[in-house]
Amino acid sequence: MITPTPYWYLRHGETDWNRQGLSQGRTDIPLNATGLAQAEAAGRALVANATGDLKIARIVSSPLSRALRTAEVAADCLAHATGHRPLIGMDVGLEEVCFGEQEGQPMGEWYDDWIEGHYTPPGAEPFAFLRDRAVAALNRALVGPDLVLVVAHGALFRALRSAMHLPANVRLPNAVPLLVEPPVGGAPAWTLRRFD
């Protein structure tokens, strides 16, 4: 169960493999020029919207370079605008899912079955394992009194969506900040607000 605390979430910017529709998983593909521009745009969106009670005090990132570079760009934007650069920590639990033999291959028909738990590609991490790992890593990031920005990956956020009682198989665009807020008034699901 996810600790009922609001947080910001940011998927990394685009990579060449994203553009080509290839499964990245743990393969450490860097941001391309578009991804760097997306990370800067995300940083500007956070400067405009992560204010007051929504101010980002800390950033916790996946250690994979596409996420960490996105986190660094966002932190630089916040520092330039506010004079305060949030500290960036890393958590290996936020790494993208291991897709096994599917890494570097086009996304295929197997993806829905993987999320449903009916099929796992050889050498890949089952979706249920990913969900447990993602929830544990998020809960570690949420410890503390200040609002955190989590910078990670698309499949990892699908796992978090599942844990938040939201439809899991929804594609998260690259580098679009989300404010994620816990249920209120007995509602079962969390709410997501996009800041493009």
mmCIF file with all atom_site columns, C-alpha atoms in Angstrom, residues 81-196:
data_model
loop_
_atom_site.group_PDB
_atom_site.id
_atom_site.type_symbol
_atom_site.label_atom_id
_atom_site.label_alt_id
_atom_site.label_comp_id
_atom_site.label_asym_id
_atom_site.label_entity_id
_atom_site.label_seq_id
_atom_site.pdbx_PDB_ins_code
_atom_site.Cartn_x
_atom_site.Cartn_y
_atom_site.Cartn_z
_atom_site.occupancy
_atom_site.B_iso_or_equiv
_atom_site.pdbx_formal_charge
_atom_site.auth_seq_id
_atom_site.auth_comp_id
_atom_site.auth_asym_id
_atom_site.auth_atom_id
_atom_site.pdbx_PDB_model_num
ATOM 1   C CA . ALA A 1 81  ? 14.050  30.300  -10.827 1.00 0.00 ? 81  ALA A CA 1
ATOM 2   C CA . THR A 1 82  ? 14.016  30.035  -7.048  1.00 0.00 ? 82  THR A CA 1
ATOM 3   C CA . GLY A 1 83  ? 17.644  30.087  -5.918  1.00 0.00 ? 83  GLY A CA 1
ATOM 4   C CA . HIS A 1 84  ? 17.141  26.673  -4.282  1.00 0.00 ? 84  HIS A CA 1
ATOM 5   C CA . ARG A 1 85  ? 18.271  23.488  -6.015  1.00 0.00 ? 85  ARG A CA 1
ATOM 6   C CA . PRO A 1 86  ? 16.496  20.441  -4.585  1.00 0.00 ? 86  PRO A CA 1
ATOM 7   C CA . LEU A 1 87  ? 18.821  17.659  -3.482  1.00 0.00 ? 87  LEU A CA 1
ATOM 8   C CA . ILE A 1 88  ? 18.738  14.653  -5.808  1.00 0.00 ? 88  ILE A CA 1
ATOM 9   C CA . GLY A 1 89  ? 18.853  11.168  -4.338  1.00 0.00 ? 89  GLY A CA 1
ATOM 10  C CA . MET A 1 90  ? 18.737  7.870   -6.195  1.00 0.00 ? 90  MET A CA 1
ATOM 11  C CA . ASP A 1 91  ? 16.892  4.643   -5.424  1.00 0.00 ? 91  ASP A CA 1
ATOM 12  C CA . VAL A 1 92  ? 17.639  1.496   -7.407  1.00 0.00 ? 92  VAL A CA 1
ATOM 13  C CA . GLY A 1 93  ? 14.066  0.407   -6.678  1.00 0.00 ? 93  GLY A CA 1
ATOM 14  C CA . LEU A 1 94  ? 12.910  3.088   -9.126  1.00 0.00 ? 94  LEU A CA 1
ATOM 15  C CA . GLU A 1 95  ? 14.759  1.498   -12.062 1.00 0.00 ? 95  GLU A CA 1
ATOM 16  C CA . GLU A 1 96  ? 12.632  0.537   -15.022 1.00 0.00 ? 96  GLU A CA 1
ATOM 17  C CA . VAL A 1 97  ? 11.353  -3.012  -15.246 1.00 0.00 ? 97  VAL A CA 1
ATOM 18  C CA . CYS A 1 98  ? 13.690  -5.618  -16.684 1.00 0.00 ? 98  CYS A CA 1
ATOM 19  C CA . PHE A 1 99  ? 12.059  -6.714  -19.944 1.00 0.00 ? 99  PHE A CA 1
ATOM 20  C CA . GLY A 1 100 ? 14.472  -9.605  -20.467 1.00 0.00 ? 100 GLY A CA 1
ATOM 21  C CA . GLU A 1 101 ? 14.785  -10.751 -24.071 1.00 0.00 ? 101 GLU A CA 1
ATOM 22  C CA . GLN A 1 102 ? 12.282  -8.071  -25.176 1.00 0.00 ? 102 GLN A CA 1
ATOM 23  C CA . GLU A 1 103 ? 14.703  -5.209  -24.487 1.00 0.00 ? 103 GLU A CA 1
ATOM 24  C CA . GLY A 1 104 ? 15.639  -3.525  -27.750 1.00 0.00 ? 104 GLY A CA 1
ATOM 25  C CA . GLN A 1 105 ? 12.655  -5.138  -29.495 1.00 0.00 ? 105 GLN A CA 1
ATOM 26  C CA . PRO A 1 106 ? 9.465   -3.399  -30.670 1.00 0.00 ? 106 PRO A CA 1
ATOM 27  C CA . MET A 1 107 ? 6.649   -3.273  -28.153 1.00 0.00 ? 107 MET A CA 1
ATOM 28  C CA . GLY A 1 108 ? 4.330   -6.148  -28.973 1.00 0.00 ? 108 GLY A CA 1
ATOM 29  C CA . GLU A 1 109 ? 1.069   -7.896  -28.245 1.00 0.00 ? 109 GLU A CA 1
ATOM 30  C CA . TRP A 1 110 ? 2.535   -9.467  -25.108 1.00 0.00 ? 110 TRP A CA 1
ATOM 31  C CA . TYR A 1 111 ? 2.438   -6.215  -23.120 1.00 0.00 ? 111 TYR A CA 1
ATOM 32  C CA . ASP A 1 112 ? -1.240  -6.418  -22.059 1.00 0.00 ? 112 ASP A CA 1
ATOM 33  C CA . ASP A 1 113 ? -0.809  -10.033 -20.962 1.00 0.00 ? 113 ASP A CA 1
ATOM 34  C CA . TRP A 1 114 ? 2.297   -9.063  -18.983 1.00 0.00 ? 114 TRP A CA 1
ATOM 35  C CA . ILE A 1 115 ? 0.350   -6.408  -17.042 1.00 0.00 ? 115 ILE A CA 1
ATOM 36  C CA . GLU A 1 116 ? -2.477  -8.883  -16.413 1.00 0.00 ? 116 GLU A CA 1
ATOM 37  C CA . GLY A 1 117 ? 0.021   -11.428 -15.082 1.00 0.00 ? 117 GLY A CA 1
ATOM 38  C CA . HIS A 1 118 ? -0.680  -14.002 -17.827 1.00 0.00 ? 118 HIS A CA 1
ATOM 39  C CA . TYR A 1 119 ? 2.718   -13.841 -19.525 1.00 0.00 ? 119 TYR A CA 1
ATOM 40  C CA . THR A 1 120 ? 6.236   -12.700 -18.667 1.00 0.00 ? 120 THR A CA 1
ATOM 41  C CA . PRO A 1 121 ? 8.908   -12.586 -21.394 1.00 0.00 ? 121 PRO A CA 1
ATOM 42  C CA . PRO A 1 122 ? 11.901  -14.850 -20.733 1.00 0.00 ? 122 PRO A CA 1
ATOM 43  C CA . GLY A 1 123 ? 14.310  -13.137 -18.365 1.00 0.00 ? 123 GLY A CA 1
ATOM 44  C CA . ALA A 1 124 ? 11.834  -10.349 -17.574 1.00 0.00 ? 124 ALA A CA 1
ATOM 45  C CA . GLU A 1 125 ? 10.431  -9.167  -14.259 1.00 0.00 ? 125 GLU A CA 1
ATOM 46  C CA . PRO A 1 126 ? 6.780   -10.134 -13.619 1.00 0.00 ? 126 PRO A CA 1
ATOM 47  C CA . PHE A 1 127 ? 4.426   -7.164  -13.338 1.00 0.00 ? 127 PHE A CA 1
ATOM 48  C CA . ALA A 1 128 ? 3.455   -8.116  -9.765  1.00 0.00 ? 128 ALA A CA 1
ATOM 49  C CA . PHE A 1 129 ? 7.129   -8.026  -8.730  1.00 0.00 ? 129 PHE A CA 1
ATOM 50  C CA . LEU A 1 130 ? 7.546   -4.636  -10.388 1.00 0.00 ? 130 LEU A CA 1
ATOM 51  C CA . ARG A 1 131 ? 4.487   -3.301  -8.537  1.00 0.00 ? 131 ARG A CA 1
ATOM 52  C CA . ASP A 1 132 ? 5.824   -4.463  -5.162  1.00 0.00 ? 132 ASP A CA 1
ATOM 53  C CA . ARG A 1 133 ? 9.275   -2.981  -5.880  1.00 0.00 ? 133 ARG A CA 1
ATOM 54  C CA . ALA A 1 134 ? 7.823   0.302   -7.157  1.00 0.00 ? 134 ALA A CA 1
ATOM 55  C CA . VAL A 1 135 ? 5.557   0.731   -4.124  1.00 0.00 ? 135 VAL A CA 1
ATOM 56  C CA . ALA A 1 136 ? 8.433   0.036   -1.717  1.00 0.00 ? 136 ALA A CA 1
ATOM 57  C CA . ALA A 1 137 ? 10.688  2.545   -3.512  1.00 0.00 ? 137 ALA A CA 1
ATOM 58  C CA . LEU A 1 138 ? 7.961   5.193   -3.634  1.00 0.00 ? 138 LEU A CA 1
ATOM 59  C CA . ASN A 1 139 ? 7.230   4.751   0.073   1.00 0.00 ? 139 ASN A CA 1
ATOM 60  C CA . ARG A 1 140 ? 10.933  5.273   0.826   1.00 0.00 ? 140 ARG A CA 1
ATOM 61  C CA . ALA A 1 141 ? 10.857  8.465   -1.264  1.00 0.00 ? 141 ALA A CA 1
ATOM 62  C CA . LEU A 1 142 ? 7.777   9.716   0.588   1.00 0.00 ? 142 LEU A CA 1
ATOM 63  C CA . VAL A 1 143 ? 9.435   9.545   4.018   1.00 0.00 ? 143 VAL A CA 1
ATOM 64  C CA . GLY A 1 144 ? 9.913   13.068  5.312   1.00 0.00 ? 144 GLY A CA 1
ATOM 65  C CA . PRO A 1 145 ? 7.846   16.198  5.748   1.00 0.00 ? 145 PRO A CA 1
ATOM 66  C CA . ASP A 1 146 ? 8.537   17.843  2.396   1.00 0.00 ? 146 ASP A CA 1
ATOM 67  C CA . LEU A 1 147 ? 7.048   17.260  -1.044  1.00 0.00 ? 147 LEU A CA 1
ATOM 68  C CA . VAL A 1 148 ? 9.150   15.020  -3.279  1.00 0.00 ? 148 VAL A CA 1
ATOM 69  C CA . LEU A 1 149 ? 9.550   14.758  -7.044  1.00 0.00 ? 149 LEU A CA 1
ATOM 70  C CA . VAL A 1 150 ? 10.031  11.167  -8.214  1.00 0.00 ? 150 VAL A CA 1
ATOM 71  C CA . VAL A 1 151 ? 11.740  10.874  -11.617 1.00 0.00 ? 151 VAL A CA 1
ATOM 72  C CA . ALA A 1 152 ? 11.522  7.435   -13.155 1.00 0.00 ? 152 ALA A CA 1
ATOM 73  C CA . HIS A 1 153 ? 9.943   5.419   -15.959 1.00 0.00 ? 153 HIS A CA 1
ATOM 74  C CA . GLY A 1 154 ? 6.778   4.534   -17.848 1.00 0.00 ? 154 GLY A CA 1
ATOM 75  C CA . ALA A 1 155 ? 6.266   0.870   -16.936 1.00 0.00 ? 155 ALA A CA 1
ATOM 76  C CA . LEU A 1 156 ? 7.180   1.670   -13.339 1.00 0.00 ? 156 LEU A CA 1
ATOM 77  C CA . PHE A 1 157 ? 4.397   4.256   -13.273 1.00 0.00 ? 157 PHE A CA 1
ATOM 78  C CA . ARG A 1 158 ? 1.981   1.691   -14.705 1.00 0.00 ? 158 ARG A CA 1
ATOM 79  C CA . ALA A 1 159 ? 2.791   -0.423  -11.656 1.00 0.00 ? 159 ALA A CA 1
ATOM 80  C CA . LEU A 1 160 ? 2.177   2.535   -9.362  1.00 0.00 ? 160 LEU A CA 1
ATOM 81  C CA . ARG A 1 161 ? -1.118  3.245   -11.150 1.00 0.00 ? 161 ARG A CA 1
ATOM 82  C CA . SER A 1 162 ? -2.155  -0.329  -10.396 1.00 0.00 ? 162 SER A CA 1
ATOM 83  C CA . ALA A 1 163 ? -1.272  0.141   -6.725  1.00 0.00 ? 163 ALA A CA 1
ATOM 84  C CA . MET A 1 164 ? -3.256  3.411   -6.706  1.00 0.00 ? 164 MET A CA 1
ATOM 85  C CA . HIS A 1 165 ? -6.386  1.608   -7.992  1.00 0.00 ? 165 HIS A CA 1
ATOM 86  C CA . LEU A 1 166 ? -6.160  3.306   -11.389 1.00 0.00 ? 166 LEU A CA 1
ATOM 87  C CA . PRO A 1 167 ? -6.180  1.555   -14.788 1.00 0.00 ? 167 PRO A CA 1
ATOM 88  C CA . ALA A 1 168 ? -2.625  0.312   -15.168 1.00 0.00 ? 168 ALA A CA 1
ATOM 89  C CA . ASN A 1 169 ? -2.066  0.154   -18.910 1.00 0.00 ? 169 ASN A CA 1
ATOM 90  C CA . VAL A 1 170 ? -2.107  3.885   -19.639 1.00 0.00 ? 170 VAL A CA 1
ATOM 91  C CA . ARG A 1 171 ? 0.895   5.360   -21.426 1.00 0.00 ? 171 ARG A CA 1
ATOM 92  C CA . LEU A 1 172 ? 2.552   8.231   -19.600 1.00 0.00 ? 172 LEU A CA 1
ATOM 93  C CA . PRO A 1 173 ? 4.057   10.804  -21.982 1.00 0.00 ? 173 PRO A CA 1
ATOM 94  C CA . ASN A 1 174 ? 7.732   11.623  -21.697 1.00 0.00 ? 174 ASN A CA 1
ATOM 95  C CA . ALA A 1 175 ? 8.586   14.467  -19.314 1.00 0.00 ? 175 ALA A CA 1
ATOM 96  C CA . VAL A 1 176 ? 5.088   15.669  -18.384 1.00 0.00 ? 176 VAL A CA 1
ATOM 97  C CA . PRO A 1 177 ? 4.945   16.520  -14.663 1.00 0.00 ? 177 PRO A CA 1
ATOM 98  C CA . LEU A 1 178 ? 2.134   14.943  -12.660 1.00 0.00 ? 178 LEU A CA 1
ATOM 99  C CA . LEU A 1 179 ? 0.909   15.933  -9.244  1.00 0.00 ? 179 LEU A CA 1
ATOM 100 C CA . VAL A 1 180 ? -0.297  12.736  -7.593  1.00 0.00 ? 180 VAL A CA 1
ATOM 101 C CA . GLU A 1 181 ? -2.685  13.147  -4.671  1.00 0.00 ? 181 GLU A CA 1
ATOM 102 C CA . PRO A 1 182 ? -4.103  10.528  -2.293  1.00 0.00 ? 182 PRO A CA 1
ATOM 103 C CA . PRO A 1 183 ? -7.800  9.664   -2.098  1.00 0.00 ? 183 PRO A CA 1
ATOM 104 C CA . VAL A 1 184 ? -10.041 11.960  -0.102  1.00 0.00 ? 184 VAL A CA 1
ATOM 105 C CA . GLY A 1 185 ? -13.445 11.391  1.443   1.00 0.00 ? 185 GLY A CA 1
ATOM 106 C CA . GLY A 1 186 ? -13.366 7.620   1.169   1.00 0.00 ? 186 GLY A CA 1
ATOM 107 C CA . ALA A 1 187 ? -12.672 7.588   -2.593  1.00 0.00 ? 187 ALA A CA 1
ATOM 108 C CA . PRO A 1 188 ? -10.657 4.486   -3.523  1.00 0.00 ? 188 PRO A CA 1
ATOM 109 C CA . ALA A 1 189 ? -8.400  5.984   -6.202  1.00 0.00 ? 189 ALA A CA 1
ATOM 110 C CA . TRP A 1 190 ? -5.675  8.568   -6.244  1.00 0.00 ? 190 TRP A CA 1
ATOM 111 C CA . THR A 1 191 ? -5.961  11.622  -8.508  1.00 0.00 ? 191 THR A CA 1
ATOM 112 C CA . LEU A 1 192 ? -3.465  12.766  -11.123 1.00 0.00 ? 192 LEU A CA 1
ATOM 113 C CA . ARG A 1 193 ? -3.054  16.327  -12.399 1.00 0.00 ? 193 ARG A CA 1
ATOM 114 C CA . ARG A 1 194 ? -0.952  16.935  -15.511 1.00 0.00 ? 194 ARG A CA 1
ATOM 115 C CA . PHE A 1 195 ? 1.085   20.068  -16.034 1.00 0.00 ? 195 PHE A CA 1
ATOM 116 C CA . ASP A 1 196 ? 2.092   20.236  -19.710 1.00 0.00 ? 196 ASP A CA 1
#
